[in-house]
Amino acid sequence: GNSVTQMEGPVTLSEEAFLTINCTYTATGYPSLFWYVQYPGEGLQLLLKATKADDKGSNKGFEATYRKETTSFHLEKGSVQVSDSAVYFCALSSTGTASKLTFGTGTRLQVTL
Amino acid sequence: GAGVSQSPRYKVAKRGQDVALRCDPISGHVSLFWYQQALGQGPEFLTYFQNEAQLDKSGLPSDRFFAERPEGSVSTLKIQRTQQEDSAVYLCASSIFLVNEQFFGPGTRLTVL
């Protein structure tokens, strides 16, 4: 079955540091890949997505590239801000019509001044 | 426009009580999903509706869990004879048919004492 593995947190960075959160997946076929973010006290929000190999999703300075050869979808940001402090979830959905999401366990990011 | 709404936001139940959790999806969204998120974990799929049809209920953990969407809009997740292990945040998400981006509600935090 489908599964997602992401690096454990918490990740603590100083403001303006470079961020990488690793995510690898196991799936049949050609899944779509997502990063969701959960800010304190708020619901899950889609941060970015990629639907096929070599696609790069980007939003709010965050980027992730769909690497089929390494089955990875690592999240990166060049310069984090305190406001980026949140829990980040990597997820996938199988090919086809609206399909259930399989999530990783989440990585908590704490950015300090 | 309005996003996905869920009620109640918080629910405390005594072990053995029945509970009902409500989800109002985004207007016009054909697909509706329920997920269960245990503390410190990623959401896990429970069930999926396309309009009023429940097409996948493979994630429901036991026959105490029941979901319905009788008119293809509002959905209710019912848990009978609640147990302590049912304590979690229950998330509802909706999406446009044939598009795999899901929009999440704020969740209902269920605590079973």
PDB file of C-alpha atoms in Angstrom:
ATOM      1  CA  GLY A   1       0.000   0.000   0.000  1.00  0.00           C
ATOM      2  CA  ASN A   2       0.859   3.669  -0.056  1.00  0.00           C
ATOM      3  CA  SER A   3       3.049   5.182   2.628  1.00  0.00           C
ATOM      4  CA  VAL A   4       4.891   8.423   3.349  1.00  0.00           C
ATOM      5  CA  THR A   5       7.961   8.832   5.514  1.00  0.00           C
ATOM      6  CA  GLN A   6       9.133  12.248   6.619  1.00  0.00           C
ATOM      7  CA  MET A   7      11.883  13.376   8.896  1.00  0.00           C
ATOM      8  CA  GLU A   8      11.056  13.587  12.547  1.00  0.00           C
ATOM      9  CA  GLY A   9      10.988  16.892  14.299  1.00  0.00           C
ATOM     10  CA  PRO A  10      11.083  19.184  15.877  1.00  0.00           C
ATOM     11  CA  VAL A  11      13.302  21.192  13.590  1.00  0.00           C
ATOM     12  CA  THR A  12      14.561  24.372  15.208  1.00  0.00           C
ATOM     13  CA  LEU A  13      16.099  27.075  13.025  1.00  0.00           C
ATOM     14  CA  SER A  14      17.083  30.676  13.372  1.00  0.00           C
ATOM     15  CA  GLU A  15      15.306  33.207  11.202  1.00  0.00           C
ATOM     16  CA  GLU A  16      16.746  33.449   7.673  1.00  0.00           C
ATOM     17  CA  ALA A  17      18.223  29.951   7.845  1.00  0.00           C
ATOM     18  CA  PHE A  18      17.783  27.424   5.029  1.00  0.00           C
ATOM     19  CA  LEU A  19      15.127  24.779   5.535  1.00  0.00           C
ATOM     20  CA  THR A  20      14.918  21.227   4.251  1.00  0.00           C
ATOM     21  CA  ILE A  21      12.309  18.732   5.397  1.00  0.00           C
ATOM     22  CA  ASN A  22      12.810  15.321   3.849  1.00  0.00           C
ATOM     23  CA  CYS A  23       9.930  13.252   2.514  1.00  0.00           C
ATOM     24  CA  THR A  24      10.014   9.898   0.737  1.00  0.00           C
ATOM     25  CA  TYR A  25       7.117   7.810  -0.413  1.00  0.00           C
ATOM     26  CA  THR A  26       6.027   4.353  -1.495  1.00  0.00           C
ATOM     27  CA  ALA A  27       3.165   4.080  -3.946  1.00  0.00           C
ATOM     28  CA  THR A  28       1.972   2.185  -6.962  1.00  0.00           C
ATOM     29  CA  GLY A  29       1.617   4.024 -10.227  1.00  0.00           C
ATOM     30  CA  TYR A  30       2.117   7.757 -10.436  1.00  0.00           C
ATOM     31  CA  PRO A  31       0.774   9.483  -7.346  1.00  0.00           C
ATOM     32  CA  SER A  32       0.272  13.182  -6.824  1.00  0.00           C
ATOM     33  CA  LEU A  33       2.368  14.665  -4.021  1.00  0.00           C
ATOM     34  CA  PHE A  34       1.484  17.410  -1.572  1.00  0.00           C
ATOM     35  CA  TRP A  35       2.793  19.436   1.304  1.00  0.00           C
ATOM     36  CA  TYR A  36       0.204  20.607   3.820  1.00  0.00           C
ATOM     37  CA  VAL A  37       0.873  23.038   6.672  1.00  0.00           C
ATOM     38  CA  GLN A  38      -0.896  23.320  10.003  1.00  0.00           C
ATOM     39  CA  TYR A  39      -0.328  26.613  11.810  1.00  0.00           C
ATOM     40  CA  PRO A  40      -0.980  26.711  15.566  1.00  0.00           C
ATOM     41  CA  GLY A  41      -4.705  26.623  16.247  1.00  0.00           C
ATOM     42  CA  GLU A  42      -5.621  26.350  12.574  1.00  0.00           C
ATOM     43  CA  GLY A  43      -6.688  23.653  10.141  1.00  0.00           C
ATOM     44  CA  LEU A  44      -4.622  21.952   7.449  1.00  0.00           C
ATOM     45  CA  GLN A  45      -3.832  24.134   4.460  1.00  0.00           C
ATOM     46  CA  LEU A  46      -2.405  23.043   1.144  1.00  0.00           C
ATOM     47  CA  LEU A  47       1.052  24.590   0.756  1.00  0.00           C
ATOM     48  CA  LEU A  48       2.076  23.171  -2.620  1.00  0.00           C
ATOM     49  CA  LYS A  49       1.628  20.182  -4.886  1.00  0.00           C
ATOM     50  CA  ALA A  50       3.121  18.332  -7.849  1.00  0.00           C
ATOM     51  CA  THR A  51       1.241  15.905 -10.044  1.00  0.00           C
ATOM     52  CA  LYS A  52       3.945  14.296 -12.169  1.00  0.00           C
ATOM     53  CA  ALA A  53       7.621  13.465 -12.143  1.00  0.00           C
ATOM     54  CA  ASP A  54      10.039  16.422 -12.269  1.00  0.00           C
ATOM     55  CA  ASP A  55       7.252  18.895 -11.505  1.00  0.00           C
ATOM     56  CA  LYS A  56       8.211  21.574  -9.004  1.00  0.00           C
ATOM     57  CA  GLY A  57       5.548  22.907  -6.675  1.00  0.00           C
ATOM     58  CA  SER A  58       6.109  26.303  -5.112  1.00  0.00           C
ATOM     59  CA  ASN A  59       4.280  28.724  -2.850  1.00  0.00           C
ATOM     60  CA  LYS A  60       5.219  31.403  -0.294  1.00  0.00           C
ATOM     61  CA  GLY A  61       8.925  30.815  -0.937  1.00  0.00           C
ATOM     62  CA  PHE A  62       8.653  27.070  -0.353  1.00  0.00           C
ATOM     63  CA  GLU A  63       9.558  24.589  -3.090  1.00  0.00           C
ATOM     64  CA  ALA A  64       9.484  20.834  -3.600  1.00  0.00           C
ATOM     65  CA  THR A  65      10.396  18.768  -6.649  1.00  0.00           C
ATOM     66  CA  TYR A  66       8.751  15.446  -7.491  1.00  0.00           C
ATOM     67  CA  ARG A  67      11.670  13.004  -7.897  1.00  0.00           C
ATOM     68  CA  LYS A  68      10.435   9.676  -9.145  1.00  0.00           C
ATOM     69  CA  GLU A  69      13.890   8.110  -9.309  1.00  0.00           C
ATOM     70  CA  THR A  70      14.426   8.655  -5.580  1.00  0.00           C
ATOM     71  CA  THR A  71      10.704   8.589  -4.654  1.00  0.00           C
ATOM     72  CA  SER A  72      11.181  11.866  -2.818  1.00  0.00           C
ATOM     73  CA  PHE A  73       9.450  15.221  -2.432  1.00  0.00           C
ATOM     74  CA  HIS A  74      11.664  17.239  -0.089  1.00  0.00           C
ATOM     75  CA  LEU A  75      10.424  20.624   1.089  1.00  0.00           C
ATOM     76  CA  GLU A  76      12.867  23.559   0.938  1.00  0.00           C
ATOM     77  CA  LYS A  77      12.880  27.240   1.712  1.00  0.00           C
ATOM     78  CA  GLY A  78      15.843  29.532   1.333  1.00  0.00           C
ATOM     79  CA  SER A  79      15.160  31.846   4.260  1.00  0.00           C
ATOM     80  CA  VAL A  80      12.654  30.953   6.946  1.00  0.00           C
ATOM     81  CA  GLN A  81      10.700  33.437   9.036  1.00  0.00           C
ATOM     82  CA  VAL A  82       9.250  33.184  12.511  1.00  0.00           C
ATOM     83  CA  SER A  83       5.809  33.089  10.891  1.00  0.00           C
ATOM     84  CA  ASP A  84       6.745  29.793   9.187  1.00  0.00           C
ATOM     85  CA  SER A  85       6.628  28.024  12.549  1.00  0.00           C
ATOM     86  CA  ALA A  86       4.072  25.251  12.055  1.00  0.00           C
ATOM     87  CA  VAL A  87       3.695  21.523  11.479  1.00  0.00           C
ATOM     88  CA  TYR A  88       4.353  20.381   7.919  1.00  0.00           C
ATOM     89  CA  PHE A  89       2.816  17.224   6.464  1.00  0.00           C
ATOM     90  CA  CYS A  90       3.899  15.433   3.313  1.00  0.00           C
ATOM     91  CA  ALA A  91       1.094  13.515   1.606  1.00  0.00           C
ATOM     92  CA  LEU A  92       0.238  11.597  -1.543  1.00  0.00           C
ATOM     93  CA  SER A  93      -2.854  10.559  -3.410  1.00  0.00           C
ATOM     94  CA  SER A  94      -3.103   7.814  -5.964  1.00  0.00           C
ATOM     95  CA  THR A  95      -3.616   8.434  -9.634  1.00  0.00           C
ATOM     96  CA  GLY A  96      -7.127   9.039 -10.806  1.00  0.00           C
ATOM     97  CA  THR A  97     -10.195  10.772  -9.559  1.00  0.00           C
ATOM     98  CA  ALA A  98     -10.585  12.291  -6.116  1.00  0.00           C
ATOM     99  CA  SER A  99      -8.627   9.942  -3.961  1.00  0.00           C
ATOM    100  CA  LYS A 100      -7.817   9.613  -0.314  1.00  0.00           C
ATOM    101  CA  LEU A 101      -4.648  11.217   0.985  1.00  0.00           C
ATOM    102  CA  THR A 102      -1.948   9.262   2.767  1.00  0.00           C
ATOM    103  CA  PHE A 103      -0.015  11.490   5.164  1.00  0.00           C
ATOM    104  CA  GLY A 104       3.338  11.357   6.859  1.00  0.00           C
ATOM    105  CA  THR A 105       3.531  11.878  10.602  1.00  0.00           C
ATOM    106  CA  GLY A 106       4.341  15.565  10.313  1.00  0.00           C
ATOM    107  CA  THR A 107       7.419  17.658  11.098  1.00  0.00           C
ATOM    108  CA  ARG A 108       7.202  20.514  13.560  1.00  0.00           C
ATOM    109  CA  LEU A 109       9.247  23.571  12.571  1.00  0.00           C
ATOM    110  CA  GLN A 110      10.169  26.165  15.161  1.00  0.00           C
ATOM    111  CA  VAL A 111      11.834  29.338  13.909  1.00  0.00           C
ATOM    112  CA  THR A 112      13.449  31.658  16.433  1.00  0.00           C
ATOM    113  CA  LEU A 113      14.745  35.216  16.179  1.00  0.00           C
TER     114      LEU A 113
ATOM    115  CA  GLY B   1     -16.382  32.164  -0.041  1.00  0.00           C
ATOM    116  CA  ALA B   2     -17.011  29.970   2.965  1.00  0.00           C
ATOM    117  CA  GLY B   3     -14.669  27.107   3.564  1.00  0.00           C
ATOM    118  CA  VAL B   4     -15.350  23.702   5.086  1.00  0.00           C
ATOM    119  CA  SER B   5     -16.971  24.017   8.486  1.00  0.00           C
ATOM    120  CA  GLN B   6     -17.231  21.444  11.246  1.00  0.00           C
ATOM    121  CA  SER B   7     -19.211  21.306  14.452  1.00  0.00           C
ATOM    122  CA  PRO B   8     -18.791  21.042  17.285  1.00  0.00           C
ATOM    123  CA  ARG B   9     -15.185  22.174  17.454  1.00  0.00           C
ATOM    124  CA  TYR B  10     -14.703  20.371  20.752  1.00  0.00           C
ATOM    125  CA  LYS B  11     -16.585  17.432  22.191  1.00  0.00           C
ATOM    126  CA  VAL B  12     -16.069  15.692  25.504  1.00  0.00           C
ATOM    127  CA  ALA B  13     -17.831  12.361  25.910  1.00  0.00           C
ATOM    128  CA  LYS B  14     -17.963   9.785  28.642  1.00  0.00           C
ATOM    129  CA  ARG B  15     -16.902   6.314  27.646  1.00  0.00           C
ATOM    130  CA  GLY B  16     -19.864   4.480  26.175  1.00  0.00           C
ATOM    131  CA  GLN B  17     -21.700   7.556  24.926  1.00  0.00           C
ATOM    132  CA  ASP B  18     -22.640   8.067  21.290  1.00  0.00           C
ATOM    133  CA  VAL B  19     -21.397  11.171  19.466  1.00  0.00           C
ATOM    134  CA  ALA B  20     -22.238  12.825  16.148  1.00  0.00           C
ATOM    135  CA  LEU B  21     -19.826  15.095  14.314  1.00  0.00           C
ATOM    136  CA  ARG B  22     -21.007  17.346  11.514  1.00  0.00           C
ATOM    137  CA  CYS B  23     -19.264  18.546   8.368  1.00  0.00           C
ATOM    138  CA  ASP B  24     -20.463  21.246   5.959  1.00  0.00           C
ATOM    139  CA  PRO B  25     -18.361  21.049   2.786  1.00  0.00           C
ATOM    140  CA  ILE B  26     -17.710  23.856   0.358  1.00  0.00           C
ATOM    141  CA  SER B  27     -20.793  24.425  -1.772  1.00  0.00           C
ATOM    142  CA  GLY B  28     -20.644  22.435  -4.989  1.00  0.00           C
ATOM    143  CA  HIS B  29     -17.919  20.067  -3.834  1.00  0.00           C
ATOM    144  CA  VAL B  30     -18.896  16.573  -4.857  1.00  0.00           C
ATOM    145  CA  SER B  31     -16.243  14.677  -2.920  1.00  0.00           C
ATOM    146  CA  LEU B  32     -16.117  14.544   0.866  1.00  0.00           C
ATOM    147  CA  PHE B  33     -13.563  12.799   3.062  1.00  0.00           C
ATOM    148  CA  TRP B  34     -13.248  12.070   6.775  1.00  0.00           C
ATOM    149  CA  TYR B  35      -9.876  11.629   8.477  1.00  0.00           C
ATOM    150  CA  GLN B  36      -8.828  10.837  12.034  1.00  0.00           C
ATOM    151  CA  GLN B  37      -5.756  12.554  13.474  1.00  0.00           C
ATOM    152  CA  ALA B  38      -4.337  11.167  16.687  1.00  0.00           C
ATOM    153  CA  LEU B  39      -2.131  13.390  18.826  1.00  0.00           C
ATOM    154  CA  GLY B  40       1.268  13.888  17.230  1.00  0.00           C
ATOM    155  CA  GLN B  41       0.360  11.911  14.119  1.00  0.00           C
ATOM    156  CA  GLY B  42      -0.689  12.639  10.569  1.00  0.00           C
ATOM    157  CA  PRO B  43      -4.321  12.349   9.536  1.00  0.00           C
ATOM    158  CA  GLU B  44      -5.524   8.872   8.596  1.00  0.00           C
ATOM    159  CA  PHE B  45      -8.274   8.224   6.092  1.00  0.00           C
ATOM    160  CA  LEU B  46     -11.624   7.001   7.381  1.00  0.00           C
ATOM    161  CA  THR B  47     -14.168   7.228   4.574  1.00  0.00           C
ATOM    162  CA  TYR B  48     -15.068   8.921   1.278  1.00  0.00           C
ATOM    163  CA  PHE B  49     -18.308  10.095  -0.323  1.00  0.00           C
ATOM    164  CA  GLN B  50     -19.040  11.077  -3.872  1.00  0.00           C
ATOM    165  CA  ASN B  51     -22.296  12.993  -3.599  1.00  0.00           C
ATOM    166  CA  GLU B  52     -24.468  10.801  -1.344  1.00  0.00           C
ATOM    167  CA  ALA B  53     -22.698   7.556  -2.216  1.00  0.00           C
ATOM    168  CA  GLN B  54     -20.167   6.214   0.263  1.00  0.00           C
ATOM    169  CA  LEU B  55     -17.584   4.771  -2.112  1.00  0.00           C
ATOM    170  CA  ASP B  56     -14.851   3.860   0.327  1.00  0.00           C
ATOM    171  CA  LYS B  57     -15.154   3.096   4.020  1.00  0.00           C
ATOM    172  CA  SER B  58     -12.037   1.003   4.322  1.00  0.00           C
ATOM    173  CA  GLY B  59     -10.507   3.239   6.980  1.00  0.00           C
ATOM    174  CA  LEU B  60     -13.321   3.052   9.518  1.00  0.00           C
ATOM    175  CA  PRO B  61     -11.683   1.355  12.517  1.00  0.00           C
ATOM    176  CA  SER B  62     -14.698  -0.591  13.726  1.00  0.00           C
ATOM    177  CA  ASP B  63     -18.414  -1.061  13.221  1.00  0.00           C
ATOM    178  CA  ARG B  64     -18.958   1.550  15.922  1.00  0.00           C
ATOM    179  CA  PHE B  65     -18.087   4.171  13.321  1.00  0.00           C
ATOM    180  CA  PHE B  66     -20.740   5.175  10.828  1.00  0.00           C
ATOM    181  CA  ALA B  67     -20.864   8.049   8.319  1.00  0.00           C
ATOM    182  CA  GLU B  68     -23.638   9.371   6.137  1.00  0.00           C
ATOM    183  CA  ARG B  69     -24.274  12.103   3.601  1.00  0.00           C
ATOM    184  CA  PRO B  70     -27.936  11.619   2.718  1.00  0.00           C
ATOM    185  CA  GLU B  71     -28.437  14.625   0.424  1.00  0.00           C
ATOM    186  CA  GLY B  72     -24.946  14.827  -0.984  1.00  0.00           C
ATOM    187  CA  SER B  73     -23.993  17.905   1.007  1.00  0.00           C
ATOM    188  CA  VAL B  74     -23.715  17.872   4.807  1.00  0.00           C
ATOM    189  CA  SER B  75     -22.124  14.777   6.295  1.00  0.00           C
ATOM    190  CA  THR B  76     -22.280  13.295   9.775  1.00  0.00           C
ATOM    191  CA  LEU B  77     -19.759  10.961  11.354  1.00  0.00           C
ATOM    192  CA  LYS B  78     -21.283   8.983  14.190  1.00  0.00           C
ATOM    193  CA  ILE B  79     -19.355   7.031  16.775  1.00  0.00           C
ATOM    194  CA  GLN B  80     -21.305   4.664  18.956  1.00  0.00           C
ATOM    195  CA  ARG B  81     -20.245   3.513  22.426  1.00  0.00           C
ATOM    196  CA  THR B  82     -17.153   5.714  22.409  1.00  0.00           C
ATOM    197  CA  GLN B  83     -13.901   4.340  23.774  1.00  0.00           C
ATOM    198  CA  GLN B  84     -10.829   6.190  25.033  1.00  0.00           C
ATOM    199  CA  GLU B  85      -8.898   5.195  21.908  1.00  0.00           C
ATOM    200  CA  ASP B  86     -11.420   7.182  19.865  1.00  0.00           C
ATOM    201  CA  SER B  87      -9.970  10.404  21.306  1.00  0.00           C
ATOM    202  CA  ALA B  88      -8.559  12.325  18.331  1.00  0.00           C
ATOM    203  CA  VAL B  89      -9.207  15.232  16.008  1.00  0.00           C
ATOM    204  CA  TYR B  90     -11.678  14.326  13.275  1.00  0.00           C
ATOM    205  CA  LEU B  91     -11.071  16.199  10.051  1.00  0.00           C
ATOM    206  CA  CYS B  92     -13.418  16.674   7.144  1.00  0.00           C
ATOM    207  CA  ALA B  93     -12.234  17.654   3.670  1.00  0.00           C
ATOM    208  CA  SER B  94     -14.003  18.329   0.398  1.00  0.00           C
ATOM    209  CA  SER B  95     -12.949  18.633  -3.212  1.00  0.00           C
ATOM    210  CA  ILE B  96     -14.310  19.301  -6.665  1.00  0.00           C
ATOM    211  CA  PHE B  97     -14.965  16.140  -8.624  1.00  0.00           C
ATOM    212  CA  LEU B  98     -11.982  14.920 -10.638  1.00  0.00           C
ATOM    213  CA  VAL B  99      -9.615  17.353  -8.911  1.00  0.00           C
ATOM    214  CA  ASN B 100      -7.424  15.933  -6.198  1.00  0.00           C
ATOM    215  CA  GLU B 101      -6.881  19.060  -4.107  1.00  0.00           C
ATOM    216  CA  GLN B 102      -8.737  18.695  -0.833  1.00  0.00           C
ATOM    217  CA  PHE B 103      -9.829  21.583   1.383  1.00  0.00           C
ATOM    218  CA  PHE B 104      -9.878  20.828   5.090  1.00  0.00           C
ATOM    219  CA  GLY B 105     -12.121  22.010   7.869  1.00  0.00           C
ATOM    220  CA  PRO B 106     -10.808  23.039  11.300  1.00  0.00           C
ATOM    221  CA  GLY B 107     -11.593  19.652  12.799  1.00  0.00           C
ATOM    222  CA  THR B 108     -13.527  18.416  15.817  1.00  0.00           C
ATOM    223  CA  ARG B 109     -11.411  17.491  18.827  1.00  0.00           C
ATOM    224  CA  LEU B 110     -13.056  14.530  20.558  1.00  0.00           C
ATOM    225  CA  THR B 111     -11.983  13.620  24.070  1.00  0.00           C
ATOM    226  CA  VAL B 112     -13.395  10.446  25.590  1.00  0.00           C
ATOM    227  CA  LEU B 113     -13.080  10.235  29.354  1.00  0.00           C
TER     228      LEU B 113
END
